[in-house]
């Protein structure tokens, strides 16, 4: 059974930083691209970032570009998201999601999701 | 950037058919995927590549895509289908993944 468990969320002041983690199990982690998707409380879904199986292809939403870094450690079956210069509009539930393939391509979609970790930005 | 527009809400009686639209410029040329999200839960993939169903998703869920509109159809609606539904595509021009605005399905 695929399991994705996010951690690292919390309360941070505007301008602060956080590192989110996603521990994966139940599948061959280094065969698949991975994504971060966020959801503002009571609002819709927003794709944040993606990384291919070998970290060669990385993408970011315009809303976070330059402030966010995605990475993965295939030896540890883990995905990460470094959030810097956090703003009020970054406050959301951050989901880790598994791609159906390895390269985060145009046909990509998300066949498994974690339960999310909440990032709160407030002074 | 590419925009996907969904109706905010759809109401349907049990046993009837719910149709949820997802509008986008020439969306028929893209692959559309659909997710169901129940309150307090993570999204679940219910349709991929316009019309394919993952294992475990009832045949009552179906999809279509043509022109400027993709549609998720839920036949013989049950109380357990009450949820938010989101469409999703990949936008080549921005190399990003785009979600629709979401539709809340209420079973009367």
PDB file of C-alpha atoms in Angstrom:
ATOM      1  CA  UNK A   1       0.000   0.000   0.000  1.00  0.00           C
ATOM      2  CA  UNK A   2       1.350   3.409  -0.985  1.00  0.00           C
ATOM      3  CA  UNK A   3       1.876   5.712   1.968  1.00  0.00           C
ATOM      4  CA  UNK A   4       2.954   9.334   1.889  1.00  0.00           C
ATOM      5  CA  UNK A   5       3.445  11.073   5.227  1.00  0.00           C
ATOM      6  CA  UNK A   6       4.187  14.787   5.306  1.00  0.00           C
ATOM      7  CA  UNK A   7       5.794  16.625   8.217  1.00  0.00           C
ATOM      8  CA  UNK A   8       7.529  19.879   9.011  1.00  0.00           C
ATOM      9  CA  UNK A   9       4.615  22.298   8.916  1.00  0.00           C
ATOM     10  CA  UNK A  10       4.004  24.816  11.650  1.00  0.00           C
ATOM     11  CA  UNK A  11       3.678  28.459  12.601  1.00  0.00           C
ATOM     12  CA  UNK A  12       6.223  30.815  11.088  1.00  0.00           C
ATOM     13  CA  UNK A  13       6.513  34.592  10.919  1.00  0.00           C
ATOM     14  CA  UNK A  14       6.338  36.420   7.586  1.00  0.00           C
ATOM     15  CA  UNK A  15       9.749  36.268   5.981  1.00  0.00           C
ATOM     16  CA  UNK A  16      10.597  33.060   7.798  1.00  0.00           C
ATOM     17  CA  UNK A  17      11.523  29.611   6.488  1.00  0.00           C
ATOM     18  CA  UNK A  18      10.327  26.037   6.826  1.00  0.00           C
ATOM     19  CA  UNK A  19      11.429  22.694   5.438  1.00  0.00           C
ATOM     20  CA  UNK A  20       8.666  20.236   4.644  1.00  0.00           C
ATOM     21  CA  UNK A  21       9.335  16.515   4.358  1.00  0.00           C
ATOM     22  CA  UNK A  22       7.412  13.622   2.834  1.00  0.00           C
ATOM     23  CA  UNK A  23       8.254  10.037   3.781  1.00  0.00           C
ATOM     24  CA  UNK A  24       7.227   7.536   1.117  1.00  0.00           C
ATOM     25  CA  UNK A  25       6.640   3.809   1.400  1.00  0.00           C
ATOM     26  CA  UNK A  26       4.832   0.983  -0.376  1.00  0.00           C
ATOM     27  CA  UNK A  27       6.302   1.639  -3.824  1.00  0.00           C
ATOM     28  CA  UNK A  28       9.674   1.992  -5.556  1.00  0.00           C
ATOM     29  CA  UNK A  29      10.248   5.657  -4.756  1.00  0.00           C
ATOM     30  CA  UNK A  30      13.055   6.253  -7.238  1.00  0.00           C
ATOM     31  CA  UNK A  31      10.867   5.146 -10.167  1.00  0.00           C
ATOM     32  CA  UNK A  32       8.454   8.058  -9.817  1.00  0.00           C
ATOM     33  CA  UNK A  33       8.291  11.812 -10.080  1.00  0.00           C
ATOM     34  CA  UNK A  34       6.837  13.578  -7.065  1.00  0.00           C
ATOM     35  CA  UNK A  35       4.914  16.797  -6.504  1.00  0.00           C
ATOM     36  CA  UNK A  36       3.877  19.279  -3.856  1.00  0.00           C
ATOM     37  CA  UNK A  37       0.330  20.642  -4.070  1.00  0.00           C
ATOM     38  CA  UNK A  38      -1.141  23.114  -1.594  1.00  0.00           C
ATOM     39  CA  UNK A  39      -4.640  24.043  -0.529  1.00  0.00           C
ATOM     40  CA  UNK A  40      -5.622  27.210   1.259  1.00  0.00           C
ATOM     41  CA  UNK A  41      -8.187  26.479   3.990  1.00  0.00           C
ATOM     42  CA  UNK A  42     -11.609  26.403   2.386  1.00  0.00           C
ATOM     43  CA  UNK A  43     -10.198  27.024  -1.068  1.00  0.00           C
ATOM     44  CA  UNK A  44      -8.960  25.102  -4.087  1.00  0.00           C
ATOM     45  CA  UNK A  45      -5.867  23.142  -5.037  1.00  0.00           C
ATOM     46  CA  UNK A  46      -2.677  24.747  -6.356  1.00  0.00           C
ATOM     47  CA  UNK A  47       0.294  22.861  -7.780  1.00  0.00           C
ATOM     48  CA  UNK A  48       3.510  24.122  -6.188  1.00  0.00           C
ATOM     49  CA  UNK A  49       6.449  22.099  -7.494  1.00  0.00           C
ATOM     50  CA  UNK A  50       7.528  18.847  -9.098  1.00  0.00           C
ATOM     51  CA  UNK A  51      10.703  16.779  -9.366  1.00  0.00           C
ATOM     52  CA  UNK A  52      11.520  13.885 -11.680  1.00  0.00           C
ATOM     53  CA  UNK A  53      12.727  10.531 -10.434  1.00  0.00           C
ATOM     54  CA  UNK A  54      16.405  11.476 -10.854  1.00  0.00           C
ATOM     55  CA  UNK A  55      16.020  15.176  -9.928  1.00  0.00           C
ATOM     56  CA  UNK A  56      16.962  16.206 -13.476  1.00  0.00           C
ATOM     57  CA  UNK A  57      13.629  17.895 -14.181  1.00  0.00           C
ATOM     58  CA  UNK A  58      12.302  20.357 -11.626  1.00  0.00           C
ATOM     59  CA  UNK A  59       9.409  22.775 -11.963  1.00  0.00           C
ATOM     60  CA  UNK A  60       7.869  25.513  -9.845  1.00  0.00           C
ATOM     61  CA  UNK A  61       4.674  27.504  -9.929  1.00  0.00           C
ATOM     62  CA  UNK A  62       5.214  31.186 -10.699  1.00  0.00           C
ATOM     63  CA  UNK A  63       3.735  32.050  -7.291  1.00  0.00           C
ATOM     64  CA  UNK A  64       6.654  30.413  -5.450  1.00  0.00           C
ATOM     65  CA  UNK A  65       9.511  30.581  -7.967  1.00  0.00           C
ATOM     66  CA  UNK A  66      12.689  31.924  -6.373  1.00  0.00           C
ATOM     67  CA  UNK A  67      11.446  31.279  -2.832  1.00  0.00           C
ATOM     68  CA  UNK A  68      11.000  27.514  -2.853  1.00  0.00           C
ATOM     69  CA  UNK A  69      13.351  24.588  -3.497  1.00  0.00           C
ATOM     70  CA  UNK A  70      12.227  21.017  -4.071  1.00  0.00           C
ATOM     71  CA  UNK A  71      14.576  18.088  -3.553  1.00  0.00           C
ATOM     72  CA  UNK A  72      14.532  14.366  -2.947  1.00  0.00           C
ATOM     73  CA  UNK A  73      16.717  11.691  -1.367  1.00  0.00           C
ATOM     74  CA  UNK A  74      16.012   8.391  -3.094  1.00  0.00           C
ATOM     75  CA  UNK A  75      18.165   6.501  -0.585  1.00  0.00           C
ATOM     76  CA  UNK A  76      15.847   7.709   2.183  1.00  0.00           C
ATOM     77  CA  UNK A  77      12.597   7.492   0.169  1.00  0.00           C
ATOM     78  CA  UNK A  78      11.995  11.124   1.019  1.00  0.00           C
ATOM     79  CA  UNK A  79      10.808  14.293  -0.696  1.00  0.00           C
ATOM     80  CA  UNK A  80      11.474  17.795   0.598  1.00  0.00           C
ATOM     81  CA  UNK A  81      10.269  21.350   0.082  1.00  0.00           C
ATOM     82  CA  UNK A  82      12.296  24.266   1.403  1.00  0.00           C
ATOM     83  CA  UNK A  83      10.082  27.322   1.830  1.00  0.00           C
ATOM     84  CA  UNK A  84      11.807  30.691   2.227  1.00  0.00           C
ATOM     85  CA  UNK A  85      10.628  34.312   2.499  1.00  0.00           C
ATOM     86  CA  UNK A  86       7.207  33.058   3.523  1.00  0.00           C
ATOM     87  CA  UNK A  87       4.202  35.303   2.964  1.00  0.00           C
ATOM     88  CA  UNK A  88       0.649  35.260   4.280  1.00  0.00           C
ATOM     89  CA  UNK A  89      -0.513  33.880   0.938  1.00  0.00           C
ATOM     90  CA  UNK A  90       1.704  30.807   1.413  1.00  0.00           C
ATOM     91  CA  UNK A  91      -0.417  29.724   4.367  1.00  0.00           C
ATOM     92  CA  UNK A  92      -1.946  26.412   3.311  1.00  0.00           C
ATOM     93  CA  UNK A  93      -2.117  22.662   3.736  1.00  0.00           C
ATOM     94  CA  UNK A  94       0.779  21.229   1.743  1.00  0.00           C
ATOM     95  CA  UNK A  95       0.253  17.812   0.169  1.00  0.00           C
ATOM     96  CA  UNK A  96       2.890  15.473  -1.178  1.00  0.00           C
ATOM     97  CA  UNK A  97       1.610  13.616  -4.260  1.00  0.00           C
ATOM     98  CA  UNK A  98       2.979  10.750  -6.340  1.00  0.00           C
ATOM     99  CA  UNK A  99       3.116  10.995 -10.133  1.00  0.00           C
ATOM    100  CA  UNK A 100       2.021   8.150 -12.359  1.00  0.00           C
ATOM    101  CA  UNK A 101       5.383   8.212 -14.111  1.00  0.00           C
ATOM    102  CA  UNK A 102       8.993   9.108 -13.628  1.00  0.00           C
ATOM    103  CA  UNK A 103       9.461  12.370 -15.467  1.00  0.00           C
ATOM    104  CA  UNK A 104       6.698  14.842 -14.432  1.00  0.00           C
ATOM    105  CA  UNK A 105       5.585  15.114 -18.045  1.00  0.00           C
ATOM    106  CA  UNK A 106       2.596  16.634 -19.778  1.00  0.00           C
ATOM    107  CA  UNK A 107       0.467  13.596 -19.091  1.00  0.00           C
ATOM    108  CA  UNK A 108       1.290  13.636 -15.387  1.00  0.00           C
ATOM    109  CA  UNK A 109      -1.377  13.282 -12.783  1.00  0.00           C
ATOM    110  CA  UNK A 110      -1.358  12.389  -9.125  1.00  0.00           C
ATOM    111  CA  UNK A 111      -2.416   8.901  -8.160  1.00  0.00           C
ATOM    112  CA  UNK A 112      -1.600   8.988  -4.460  1.00  0.00           C
ATOM    113  CA  UNK A 113      -1.635  11.816  -1.935  1.00  0.00           C
ATOM    114  CA  UNK A 114      -0.532  12.234   1.651  1.00  0.00           C
ATOM    115  CA  UNK A 115      -2.723  13.792   4.326  1.00  0.00           C
ATOM    116  CA  UNK A 116      -0.877  17.093   4.243  1.00  0.00           C
ATOM    117  CA  UNK A 117       1.079  19.301   6.626  1.00  0.00           C
ATOM    118  CA  UNK A 118      -0.224  22.731   7.601  1.00  0.00           C
ATOM    119  CA  UNK A 119       1.871  25.859   7.158  1.00  0.00           C
ATOM    120  CA  UNK A 120       0.659  28.915   9.050  1.00  0.00           C
ATOM    121  CA  UNK A 121       2.255  32.302   8.365  1.00  0.00           C
ATOM    122  CA  UNK A 122       1.476  34.920  10.984  1.00  0.00           C
ATOM    123  CA  UNK A 123       3.250  37.472  13.113  1.00  0.00           C
TER     124      UNK A 123
ATOM    125  CA  UNK B   1      -1.709  31.395 -17.558  1.00  0.00           C
ATOM    126  CA  UNK B   2      -4.213  28.691 -18.389  1.00  0.00           C
ATOM    127  CA  UNK B   3      -7.523  28.866 -16.530  1.00  0.00           C
ATOM    128  CA  UNK B   4      -9.953  26.025 -15.815  1.00  0.00           C
ATOM    129  CA  UNK B   5     -13.450  27.108 -14.824  1.00  0.00           C
ATOM    130  CA  UNK B   6     -15.887  24.893 -12.940  1.00  0.00           C
ATOM    131  CA  UNK B   7     -19.345  25.663 -11.536  1.00  0.00           C
ATOM    132  CA  UNK B   8     -19.079  26.324  -7.786  1.00  0.00           C
ATOM    133  CA  UNK B   9     -21.819  23.852  -6.950  1.00  0.00           C
ATOM    134  CA  UNK B  10     -24.004  21.107  -8.357  1.00  0.00           C
ATOM    135  CA  UNK B  11     -26.983  19.624  -6.534  1.00  0.00           C
ATOM    136  CA  UNK B  12     -28.460  16.264  -7.416  1.00  0.00           C
ATOM    137  CA  UNK B  13     -30.998  13.855  -5.956  1.00  0.00           C
ATOM    138  CA  UNK B  14     -29.939  10.326  -5.052  1.00  0.00           C
ATOM    139  CA  UNK B  15     -30.130   8.003  -8.039  1.00  0.00           C
ATOM    140  CA  UNK B  16     -29.927  10.836 -10.528  1.00  0.00           C
ATOM    141  CA  UNK B  17     -26.988  11.906 -12.711  1.00  0.00           C
ATOM    142  CA  UNK B  18     -24.537  14.675 -11.827  1.00  0.00           C
ATOM    143  CA  UNK B  19     -22.554  16.388 -14.550  1.00  0.00           C
ATOM    144  CA  UNK B  20     -19.609  18.609 -13.616  1.00  0.00           C
ATOM    145  CA  UNK B  21     -18.102  20.782 -16.310  1.00  0.00           C
ATOM    146  CA  UNK B  22     -14.528  22.013 -16.615  1.00  0.00           C
ATOM    147  CA  UNK B  23     -14.065  24.786 -19.132  1.00  0.00           C
ATOM    148  CA  UNK B  24     -10.774  25.810 -20.698  1.00  0.00           C
ATOM    149  CA  UNK B  25      -9.461  27.140 -24.002  1.00  0.00           C
ATOM    150  CA  UNK B  26      -9.278  24.163 -26.380  1.00  0.00           C
ATOM    151  CA  UNK B  27      -9.238  21.793 -23.418  1.00  0.00           C
ATOM    152  CA  UNK B  28     -10.145  18.997 -25.817  1.00  0.00           C
ATOM    153  CA  UNK B  29      -6.513  18.991 -26.965  1.00  0.00           C
ATOM    154  CA  UNK B  30      -5.287  18.240 -23.432  1.00  0.00           C
ATOM    155  CA  UNK B  31      -5.480  15.258 -21.095  1.00  0.00           C
ATOM    156  CA  UNK B  32      -7.879  15.968 -18.242  1.00  0.00           C
ATOM    157  CA  UNK B  33      -7.797  14.305 -14.862  1.00  0.00           C
ATOM    158  CA  UNK B  34     -10.407  14.493 -12.086  1.00  0.00           C
ATOM    159  CA  UNK B  35     -10.079  14.301  -8.299  1.00  0.00           C
ATOM    160  CA  UNK B  36     -12.648  13.808  -5.570  1.00  0.00           C
ATOM    161  CA  UNK B  37     -12.029  15.404  -2.166  1.00  0.00           C
ATOM    162  CA  UNK B  38     -14.264  14.671   0.793  1.00  0.00           C
ATOM    163  CA  UNK B  39     -14.214  16.971   3.850  1.00  0.00           C
ATOM    164  CA  UNK B  40     -11.048  16.604   5.906  1.00  0.00           C
ATOM    165  CA  UNK B  41      -9.500  14.161   3.445  1.00  0.00           C
ATOM    166  CA  UNK B  42      -6.856  14.259   0.744  1.00  0.00           C
ATOM    167  CA  UNK B  43      -7.910  14.275  -2.911  1.00  0.00           C
ATOM    168  CA  UNK B  44      -8.468  10.957  -4.668  1.00  0.00           C
ATOM    169  CA  UNK B  45      -7.987  10.406  -8.405  1.00  0.00           C
ATOM    170  CA  UNK B  46     -11.283   9.290  -9.966  1.00  0.00           C
ATOM    171  CA  UNK B  47     -10.694   9.810 -13.723  1.00  0.00           C
ATOM    172  CA  UNK B  48      -7.448  10.137 -15.707  1.00  0.00           C
ATOM    173  CA  UNK B  49      -6.715  10.701 -19.383  1.00  0.00           C
ATOM    174  CA  UNK B  50     -10.205  12.150 -19.895  1.00  0.00           C
ATOM    175  CA  UNK B  51     -12.126   8.913 -19.331  1.00  0.00           C
ATOM    176  CA  UNK B  52     -10.080   6.169 -17.649  1.00  0.00           C
ATOM    177  CA  UNK B  53     -10.923   4.985 -14.131  1.00  0.00           C
ATOM    178  CA  UNK B  54      -8.333   3.885 -11.562  1.00  0.00           C
ATOM    179  CA  UNK B  55      -8.944   0.504  -9.987  1.00  0.00           C
ATOM    180  CA  UNK B  56     -11.467   0.731  -7.185  1.00  0.00           C
ATOM    181  CA  UNK B  57     -13.407   3.651  -8.687  1.00  0.00           C
ATOM    182  CA  UNK B  58     -17.003   2.660  -9.487  1.00  0.00           C
ATOM    183  CA  UNK B  59     -18.158   2.493 -13.101  1.00  0.00           C
ATOM    184  CA  UNK B  60     -20.691   5.166 -12.172  1.00  0.00           C
ATOM    185  CA  UNK B  61     -17.864   7.675 -12.668  1.00  0.00           C
ATOM    186  CA  UNK B  62     -17.118   8.570 -16.281  1.00  0.00           C
ATOM    187  CA  UNK B  63     -15.466  11.377 -18.190  1.00  0.00           C
ATOM    188  CA  UNK B  64     -15.471  13.061 -21.563  1.00  0.00           C
ATOM    189  CA  UNK B  65     -13.527  15.889 -23.181  1.00  0.00           C
ATOM    190  CA  UNK B  66     -14.132  17.841 -26.365  1.00  0.00           C
ATOM    191  CA  UNK B  67     -13.779  21.381 -27.628  1.00  0.00           C
ATOM    192  CA  UNK B  68     -13.647  23.803 -24.720  1.00  0.00           C
ATOM    193  CA  UNK B  69     -15.307  21.604 -22.102  1.00  0.00           C
ATOM    194  CA  UNK B  70     -14.444  18.457 -20.190  1.00  0.00           C
ATOM    195  CA  UNK B  71     -17.152  16.747 -18.176  1.00  0.00           C
ATOM    196  CA  UNK B  72     -17.183  14.409 -15.208  1.00  0.00           C
ATOM    197  CA  UNK B  73     -20.405  12.411 -15.007  1.00  0.00           C
ATOM    198  CA  UNK B  74     -21.568  10.591 -11.903  1.00  0.00           C
ATOM    199  CA  UNK B  75     -24.449   8.218 -12.626  1.00  0.00           C
ATOM    200  CA  UNK B  76     -26.846   6.857 -10.008  1.00  0.00           C
ATOM    201  CA  UNK B  77     -25.528   9.318  -7.454  1.00  0.00           C
ATOM    202  CA  UNK B  78     -25.168   8.110  -3.867  1.00  0.00           C
ATOM    203  CA  UNK B  79     -24.867  10.031  -0.621  1.00  0.00           C
ATOM    204  CA  UNK B  80     -21.219   8.998  -0.444  1.00  0.00           C
ATOM    205  CA  UNK B  81     -20.471  10.919  -3.654  1.00  0.00           C
ATOM    206  CA  UNK B  82     -20.959  14.215  -1.843  1.00  0.00           C
ATOM    207  CA  UNK B  83     -17.580  15.950  -2.147  1.00  0.00           C
ATOM    208  CA  UNK B  84     -15.567  18.611  -3.937  1.00  0.00           C
ATOM    209  CA  UNK B  85     -14.402  17.691  -7.430  1.00  0.00           C
ATOM    210  CA  UNK B  86     -11.429  19.217  -9.260  1.00  0.00           C
ATOM    211  CA  UNK B  87     -10.267  18.887 -12.854  1.00  0.00           C
ATOM    212  CA  UNK B  88      -6.549  19.126 -13.704  1.00  0.00           C
ATOM    213  CA  UNK B  89      -4.437  19.523 -16.834  1.00  0.00           C
ATOM    214  CA  UNK B  90      -0.872  20.297 -17.765  1.00  0.00           C
ATOM    215  CA  UNK B  91      -0.320  23.687 -19.407  1.00  0.00           C
ATOM    216  CA  UNK B  92       2.445  23.471 -21.972  1.00  0.00           C
ATOM    217  CA  UNK B  93       2.982  27.232 -22.256  1.00  0.00           C
ATOM    218  CA  UNK B  94       3.859  27.612 -18.585  1.00  0.00           C
ATOM    219  CA  UNK B  95       5.063  24.025 -18.019  1.00  0.00           C
ATOM    220  CA  UNK B  96       2.833  23.850 -14.981  1.00  0.00           C
ATOM    221  CA  UNK B  97      -0.038  21.778 -13.663  1.00  0.00           C
ATOM    222  CA  UNK B  98      -3.351  23.598 -13.393  1.00  0.00           C
ATOM    223  CA  UNK B  99      -6.356  22.713 -11.262  1.00  0.00           C
ATOM    224  CA  UNK B 100      -9.897  23.825 -11.856  1.00  0.00           C
ATOM    225  CA  UNK B 101     -11.706  26.055  -9.406  1.00  0.00           C
ATOM    226  CA  UNK B 102     -13.550  23.098  -7.903  1.00  0.00           C
ATOM    227  CA  UNK B 103     -17.204  22.039  -7.720  1.00  0.00           C
ATOM    228  CA  UNK B 104     -19.051  21.086  -4.578  1.00  0.00           C
ATOM    229  CA  UNK B 105     -21.498  18.258  -5.262  1.00  0.00           C
ATOM    230  CA  UNK B 106     -24.429  18.148  -2.860  1.00  0.00           C
ATOM    231  CA  UNK B 107     -26.701  15.120  -2.720  1.00  0.00           C
ATOM    232  CA  UNK B 108     -30.181  16.293  -1.821  1.00  0.00           C
TER     233      UNK B 108
END
